[in-house]
Amino acid sequence: MSFDQLEVALQERRDAHLYRRRRLLQSPQGPEVSVDGQACLAFCSNDYLGLANHPALKQAMIEGVERFGVGGGASHLVMGHSSAHHELEEALAEWTGRPRALLFSTGYMANLGVINALLDKQDAVFEDRLNHASLLDGGLLSGARFQRYLHNDAASLQQRLAKSDARRKLVVTDGVFSMDGDIADLPALARTTREAGGWLMVDDAHGMGVLGETGAGCVEQFGLSQSDVPVLMGTLGKGFGTAGAFVAGSEALIETLIQFARSYIYTTSMPPAVAWATLASLKLVREESWRREKLQSLIQRFRRGAQQLGYELMASETPIQPILVGDAAEAMRLSEGLEARGLFVSAIRPPTVPVGSSRLRVTLSATHTEQQVDRLLAALEELRGGVA
């Protein structure tokens, strides 16, 4: 049997301007990078605090390799749970104000593991319409009755919860929505979920490091407790600049995940040197608040400039600053025009975002300068004027 049918589907994606291709990064993460052999000023990394190439993290990684070797060697429950992993879990628990934390190899695996460990066909899961794919996949794979409520709408959620007679009700939301950049109304969602006798799970992948007094994310920014948000997930490959993810919560939650989360039980642990480097990263996240302050300054500078140029920005106070374009071909034209000017900004198209909402996903880092933001705005001005 040939793959002719697959080739047809691939060509259809090309014709619709939706085809994706990998680009080859030939330098460390940072504002100035080499992509496919070309020097570029990048505005599309999730390295929000600029820590992925920080000297302290590189040194900690080297020390971690010397102390623990390279690979995890086994799953956490066999012989892969090192003292580096354990120390990081304890530090993350203390930072988030929860009794325990549990490391996962990726955020995707964390979300699949949590939802499937907590729910089965007797239960119900309620998800924001704009949740990350890993959250949606986790809900669908769990076998629980799956419902989606209107984006960031506690009233829509309440209506769905009121009609449910499920044994367990899990409400799942992103903290910061990865393609829109807006922040979930966690106080309202927490109140609605608690009144319905459910649990609220927050995936704060894009809030960790960026929001809150110590960078502990949306939950810290809103002043919410563990009783408000019983399940908190955060990733380490964005604001932290390393890799992996964690879930923080009660003793009962973490022990349940250790016993029942298949994506935790049946996979090799992250390299212990990565955990060791993340301990160094956590120290910088907590102590160097100037990175969050600078980010806010750059966000405001970009938003003022883009709005003056007549671009349609989405309602975001975070480093994710999408320029709503609508048409996929036009989003690609703008992205390619920026690249021709030495700027790298990704065009986000369906199925990642709904049809008709293609966009440029501009992301800012604390290591960007004001001059670099102004260079991006100048290029956008040229493209707005129809300059090729």
Coordinates of C-alpha atoms in Angstrom, one line a residue:
M1 CA 0.0 0.0 0.0
S2 CA 1.5 3.3 -1.1
F3 CA 1.4 6.7 0.7
D4 CA -0.4 8.5 -2.2
Q5 CA -3.3 9.4 0.0
L6 CA -0.9 11.0 2.5
E7 CA 0.7 13.0 -0.3
V8 CA -2.7 14.4 -1.3
A9 CA -3.3 15.6 2.2
L10 CA 0.1 17.2 2.4
Q11 CA -0.5 19.0 -0.9
E12 CA -3.8 20.3 0.3
R13 CA -2.1 21.7 3.4
R14 CA 0.5 23.4 1.1
D15 CA -2.2 24.9 -1.1
A16 CA -4.0 26.3 2.0
H17 CA -0.8 28.1 3.2
L18 CA -0.9 25.8 6.3
Y19 CA 2.2 23.7 5.6
R20 CA 4.7 23.7 8.4
R21 CA 8.5 23.3 8.1
R22 CA 11.2 23.0 10.7
R23 CA 13.9 25.7 10.8
L24 CA 17.4 24.9 11.8
L25 CA 18.6 26.9 14.8
Q26 CA 22.4 27.0 14.7
S27 CA 23.1 29.1 17.8
P28 CA 22.0 29.2 21.4
Q29 CA 18.6 30.7 22.3
G30 CA 18.7 34.5 22.5
P31 CA 17.5 37.7 20.8
E32 CA 20.2 37.4 18.1
V33 CA 20.3 33.9 16.5
S34 CA 21.4 32.0 13.4
V35 CA 18.6 30.3 11.6
D36 CA 19.3 28.3 8.4
G37 CA 22.6 30.0 8.2
Q38 CA 21.2 33.5 8.4
A39 CA 21.7 36.0 11.2
C40 CA 18.3 37.0 12.6
L41 CA 16.7 39.0 15.4
A42 CA 14.2 36.6 16.9
F43 CA 10.9 37.4 18.4
C44 CA 9.4 33.9 18.6
S45 CA 11.1 32.1 21.5
N46 CA 9.4 31.2 24.8
D47 CA 12.7 31.9 26.7
Y48 CA 10.9 34.8 28.4
L49 CA 13.5 35.6 31.0
G50 CA 16.5 35.0 28.8
L51 CA 17.8 32.2 30.9
A52 CA 18.3 29.4 28.3
N53 CA 21.9 30.6 27.6
H54 CA 22.7 32.1 31.0
P55 CA 26.2 31.5 32.3
A56 CA 25.0 30.3 35.7
L57 CA 22.7 27.7 34.1
K58 CA 25.4 26.5 31.8
Q59 CA 27.9 26.1 34.7
A60 CA 25.2 24.3 36.8
M61 CA 24.6 21.9 33.9
I62 CA 28.3 21.2 33.6
E63 CA 28.5 20.6 37.4
G64 CA 25.4 18.4 37.2
V65 CA 26.9 16.2 34.5
E66 CA 30.1 15.8 36.5
R67 CA 28.2 14.9 39.6
F68 CA 25.3 12.8 38.1
G69 CA 26.3 11.8 34.6
V70 CA 24.2 12.4 31.5
G71 CA 21.2 10.2 31.4
G72 CA 18.5 9.5 34.0
G73 CA 19.0 5.8 33.3
A74 CA 15.6 4.5 34.4
S75 CA 12.1 5.6 35.4
H76 CA 11.6 7.4 38.7
L77 CA 10.1 4.3 40.2
V78 CA 12.9 2.0 39.2
M79 CA 16.3 3.6 39.7
G80 CA 16.1 7.0 38.0
H81 CA 15.0 9.3 40.8
S82 CA 18.2 11.1 41.7
S83 CA 19.0 13.5 44.6
A84 CA 19.0 16.3 41.9
H85 CA 15.4 15.5 41.0
H86 CA 14.4 15.2 44.6
E87 CA 16.0 18.5 45.6
L88 CA 14.3 20.3 42.7
E89 CA 10.9 18.8 43.6
E90 CA 11.3 20.1 47.2
A91 CA 12.4 23.5 46.0
L92 CA 9.4 23.8 43.6
A93 CA 7.0 22.8 46.3
E94 CA 8.3 25.4 48.6
W95 CA 8.2 28.1 45.9
T96 CA 4.6 27.4 44.9
G97 CA 3.5 27.1 48.6
R98 CA 2.4 23.4 48.3
P99 CA 3.3 20.3 50.3
R100 CA 4.8 18.5 47.3
A101 CA 5.8 18.7 43.7
L102 CA 6.4 16.0 41.1
L103 CA 8.7 16.2 38.0
F104 CA 7.6 15.1 34.5
S105 CA 9.8 14.9 31.4
T106 CA 7.6 17.3 29.4
G107 CA 4.5 19.5 29.9
Y108 CA 2.6 17.4 27.5
M109 CA 3.3 14.3 29.5
A110 CA 2.4 16.0 32.7
N111 CA -1.0 17.1 31.4
L112 CA -1.8 13.6 30.0
G113 CA -0.7 12.0 33.2
V114 CA -2.6 14.2 35.6
I115 CA -6.0 14.1 33.8
N116 CA -5.8 10.4 33.1
A117 CA -4.8 9.6 36.7
L118 CA -7.7 11.6 38.2
L119 CA -10.5 10.7 35.8
D120 CA -12.3 7.8 34.1
K121 CA -15.6 7.2 32.4
Q122 CA -17.5 7.9 35.7
D123 CA -16.2 11.5 35.7
A124 CA -16.4 14.7 33.7
V125 CA -13.8 17.2 32.5
F126 CA -14.6 20.8 31.6
E127 CA -12.1 22.6 29.4
D128 CA -11.7 26.1 28.0
R129 CA -12.2 26.2 24.3
L130 CA -8.7 27.7 23.8
N131 CA -6.8 25.2 26.0
H132 CA -3.5 23.9 24.8
A133 CA -3.6 20.7 22.7
S134 CA -2.1 18.6 25.5
L135 CA -4.9 19.5 27.9
L136 CA -7.5 18.7 25.3
D137 CA -5.8 15.4 24.4
G138 CA -5.6 14.5 28.1
G139 CA -9.3 15.1 28.5
L140 CA -10.3 13.1 25.4
L141 CA -8.0 10.2 26.3
S142 CA -9.3 10.0 29.9
G143 CA -12.7 8.6 28.8
A144 CA -14.4 11.1 31.0
R145 CA -17.4 13.1 29.7
F146 CA -15.7 15.9 27.9
Q147 CA -17.2 19.4 27.7
R148 CA -15.7 22.7 26.5
Y149 CA -16.9 26.0 27.9
L150 CA -16.6 29.5 26.3
H151 CA -13.2 31.0 26.5
N152 CA -12.4 32.5 29.9
D153 CA -16.1 32.5 30.7
A154 CA -17.0 31.4 34.3
A155 CA -20.8 31.8 33.6
S156 CA -20.5 29.3 30.7
L157 CA -18.6 27.0 32.9
Q158 CA -21.2 27.3 35.7
Q159 CA -24.0 26.3 33.3
R160 CA -22.2 23.1 32.3
L161 CA -21.1 22.2 35.8
A162 CA -24.7 22.6 37.0
K163 CA -26.0 19.9 34.6
S164 CA -23.3 17.3 35.5
D165 CA -23.9 14.4 37.9
A166 CA -20.4 13.0 37.4
R167 CA -18.5 11.4 40.3
R168 CA -15.6 13.8 39.9
K169 CA -15.6 17.1 38.1
L170 CA -12.3 18.5 36.8
V171 CA -12.1 22.0 35.4
V172 CA -9.0 22.5 33.3
T173 CA -7.6 25.8 32.0
D174 CA -4.4 27.4 30.8
G175 CA -3.1 30.1 33.1
V176 CA -1.8 32.2 30.2
F177 CA -3.2 31.1 26.8
S178 CA -0.3 30.2 24.6
M179 CA -1.6 31.6 21.3
D180 CA -3.6 34.6 22.6
G181 CA -1.4 35.7 25.6
D182 CA -4.4 36.6 27.8
I183 CA -4.6 35.4 31.4
A184 CA -7.4 33.2 32.7
D185 CA -9.8 34.7 35.2
L186 CA -8.7 32.3 37.9
P187 CA -10.6 33.8 40.8
A188 CA -13.9 33.4 39.0
L189 CA -13.1 30.0 37.7
A190 CA -11.9 28.9 41.2
R191 CA -15.1 30.1 42.8
T192 CA -17.4 28.5 40.2
T193 CA -15.5 25.2 40.4
R194 CA -15.5 25.1 44.2
E195 CA -19.2 25.9 44.4
A196 CA -19.9 22.9 42.1
G197 CA -17.7 20.6 44.2
G198 CA -15.1 20.2 41.5
W199 CA -11.3 20.5 41.2
L200 CA -9.5 23.3 39.3
M201 CA -6.4 22.4 37.3
V202 CA -4.2 25.2 35.9
D203 CA -1.5 24.7 33.3
D204 CA 0.6 27.7 34.0
A205 CA 3.3 26.9 31.4
H206 CA 3.5 30.5 30.1
G207 CA 3.0 32.2 33.5
M208 CA 5.7 30.6 35.5
G209 CA 8.7 32.9 35.9
V210 CA 6.8 35.8 34.2
L211 CA 3.9 36.6 36.6
G212 CA 3.7 37.1 40.3
E213 CA 6.0 38.7 42.8
T214 CA 8.5 35.9 42.9
G215 CA 7.6 34.6 39.4
A216 CA 5.4 31.8 40.7
G217 CA 2.8 32.6 38.0
C218 CA -0.9 33.3 37.7
V219 CA -1.9 31.7 41.0
E220 CA 0.6 33.9 42.9
Q221 CA -0.4 37.0 41.0
F222 CA -4.1 36.5 41.9
G223 CA -3.2 35.5 45.5
L224 CA -4.9 32.1 45.3
S225 CA -4.4 29.2 47.6
Q226 CA -4.1 25.4 47.1
S227 CA -7.8 25.1 48.0
D228 CA -8.6 27.4 45.1
V229 CA -6.3 25.7 42.6
P230 CA -5.7 22.1 43.8
V231 CA -3.8 21.1 40.7
L232 CA -1.0 23.3 39.5
M233 CA 1.2 22.4 36.5
G234 CA 4.2 24.4 35.3
T235 CA 6.8 23.9 32.7
L236 CA 10.6 24.4 32.9
G237 CA 11.4 24.9 29.2
K238 CA 10.0 28.4 28.9
G239 CA 10.6 31.0 31.7
F240 CA 13.1 28.7 33.4
G241 CA 15.1 28.2 30.3
T242 CA 15.8 24.4 30.9
A243 CA 13.4 21.5 30.2
G244 CA 10.7 19.4 31.8
A245 CA 7.6 20.1 33.8
F246 CA 6.2 19.7 37.3
V247 CA 2.9 19.3 39.1
A248 CA 2.5 20.8 42.6
G249 CA -0.3 20.0 45.1
S250 CA -1.3 18.0 48.1
E251 CA 0.2 14.9 49.5
A252 CA -2.8 12.9 48.2
L253 CA -2.5 14.4 44.7
I254 CA 1.2 13.7 44.3
E255 CA 0.9 10.1 45.7
T256 CA -2.0 9.5 43.3
L257 CA 0.1 10.6 40.3
I258 CA 3.0 8.4 41.4
Q259 CA 0.7 5.4 41.6
F260 CA -1.5 6.1 38.5
A261 CA 0.0 8.6 36.1
R262 CA 1.2 6.4 33.3
S263 CA 3.3 9.1 31.6
Y264 CA 5.2 9.4 34.9
I265 CA 5.5 5.7 35.7
Y266 CA 6.5 4.4 32.3
T267 CA 9.2 6.8 31.1
T268 CA 12.8 7.5 31.9
S269 CA 13.4 10.4 34.2
M270 CA 14.8 13.7 32.8
P271 CA 18.6 13.9 32.8
P272 CA 19.5 14.8 36.4
A273 CA 21.9 17.5 35.2
V274 CA 18.8 19.3 33.8
A275 CA 17.2 19.2 37.3
W276 CA 20.5 20.5 38.8
A277 CA 20.6 23.4 36.3
T278 CA 16.9 24.1 37.0
L279 CA 17.8 24.6 40.7
A280 CA 20.1 27.4 39.5
S281 CA 17.4 28.8 37.3
L282 CA 14.8 28.8 40.1
K283 CA 17.2 31.0 42.2
L284 CA 17.4 33.6 39.3
V285 CA 13.7 33.4 38.7
R286 CA 12.9 34.2 42.4
E287 CA 15.6 36.8 43.0
E288 CA 16.1 38.7 39.8
S289 CA 12.7 40.5 39.6
W290 CA 14.3 43.1 37.2
R291 CA 13.7 40.6 34.4
R292 CA 9.9 40.7 34.9
E293 CA 10.0 44.5 35.3
K294 CA 12.0 44.9 32.0
L295 CA 9.6 42.5 30.3
Q296 CA 6.6 44.7 31.3
S297 CA 8.4 47.8 30.0
L298 CA 9.1 46.1 26.6
I299 CA 5.6 44.8 26.4
Q300 CA 4.2 48.3 26.8
R301 CA 6.7 49.8 24.3
F302 CA 5.7 47.2 21.7
R303 CA 2.0 47.5 22.2
R304 CA 2.1 51.3 21.9
G305 CA 4.1 51.1 18.7
A306 CA 2.1 48.4 17.0
Q307 CA -1.2 50.1 17.8
Q308 CA 0.0 53.4 16.4
L309 CA 0.8 51.5 13.2
G310 CA -2.8 50.3 13.0
Y311 CA -2.1 46.6 13.8
E312 CA -4.8 44.7 15.6
L313 CA -3.3 43.3 18.9
M314 CA -5.0 40.8 21.1
A315 CA -5.7 41.6 24.8
S316 CA -2.5 40.4 26.4
E317 CA -0.4 41.7 29.3
T318 CA 2.2 39.0 28.9
P319 CA 5.3 38.5 26.7
I320 CA 3.0 36.7 24.1
Q321 CA 1.9 39.6 21.9
P322 CA -0.1 38.2 18.9
I323 CA -0.8 40.5 15.9
L324 CA -4.2 39.3 14.6
V325 CA -4.1 39.0 10.8
G326 CA -6.9 36.6 10.0
D327 CA -5.9 35.2 6.6
A328 CA -3.2 32.5 6.6
A329 CA -1.6 33.6 3.4
E330 CA -1.4 37.2 4.7
A331 CA 0.2 36.0 8.0
M332 CA 2.8 34.1 5.9
R333 CA 3.4 37.2 3.8
L334 CA 4.1 39.3 6.9
S335 CA 6.3 36.6 8.5
E336 CA 8.3 36.2 5.2
G337 CA 8.6 40.0 4.9
L338 CA 10.0 40.3 8.4
E339 CA 12.5 37.4 7.7
A340 CA 13.7 39.2 4.6
R341 CA 14.5 42.1 6.9
G342 CA 16.4 39.9 9.3
L343 CA 13.6 39.4 11.8
F344 CA 12.3 36.0 12.8
V345 CA 8.6 35.9 13.8
S346 CA 6.4 32.9 13.4
A347 CA 3.1 32.9 11.6
I348 CA 0.6 30.8 13.5
R349 CA -2.2 29.3 11.4
P350 CA -4.9 26.6 11.7
P351 CA -5.2 24.0 13.1
T352 CA -3.1 25.6 15.9
V353 CA -5.6 28.5 16.0
P354 CA -9.2 28.7 14.6
V355 CA -9.8 29.3 10.9
G356 CA -9.8 33.0 10.2
S357 CA -7.6 33.9 13.2
S358 CA -4.1 33.4 11.8
R359 CA -1.6 35.7 13.4
L360 CA 2.0 36.7 14.0
R361 CA 3.0 35.4 17.4
V362 CA 5.5 38.0 18.7
T363 CA 7.2 37.0 21.9
L364 CA 9.4 39.2 24.0
S365 CA 12.3 38.3 26.2
A366 CA 13.9 40.2 29.1
T367 CA 17.1 40.1 27.1
H368 CA 15.6 42.1 24.2
T369 CA 16.6 45.8 24.1
E370 CA 14.4 48.7 23.4
Q371 CA 16.3 49.3 20.2
Q372 CA 15.5 45.8 19.0
V373 CA 11.8 46.3 19.7
D374 CA 12.0 49.5 17.7
R375 CA 13.6 47.6 14.8
L376 CA 10.7 45.2 14.8
L377 CA 8.2 48.1 14.8
A378 CA 10.1 49.8 11.9
A379 CA 9.9 46.6 9.8
L380 CA 6.2 46.2 10.6
E381 CA 5.6 49.8 9.5
E382 CA 7.3 49.1 6.2
L383 CA 5.1 46.0 5.7
R384 CA 2.0 47.9 6.7
G385 CA 2.8 50.3 3.9
G386 CA 2.9 47.5 1.4
V387 CA 6.7 47.6 1.0
A388 CA 7.8 44.2 -0.2

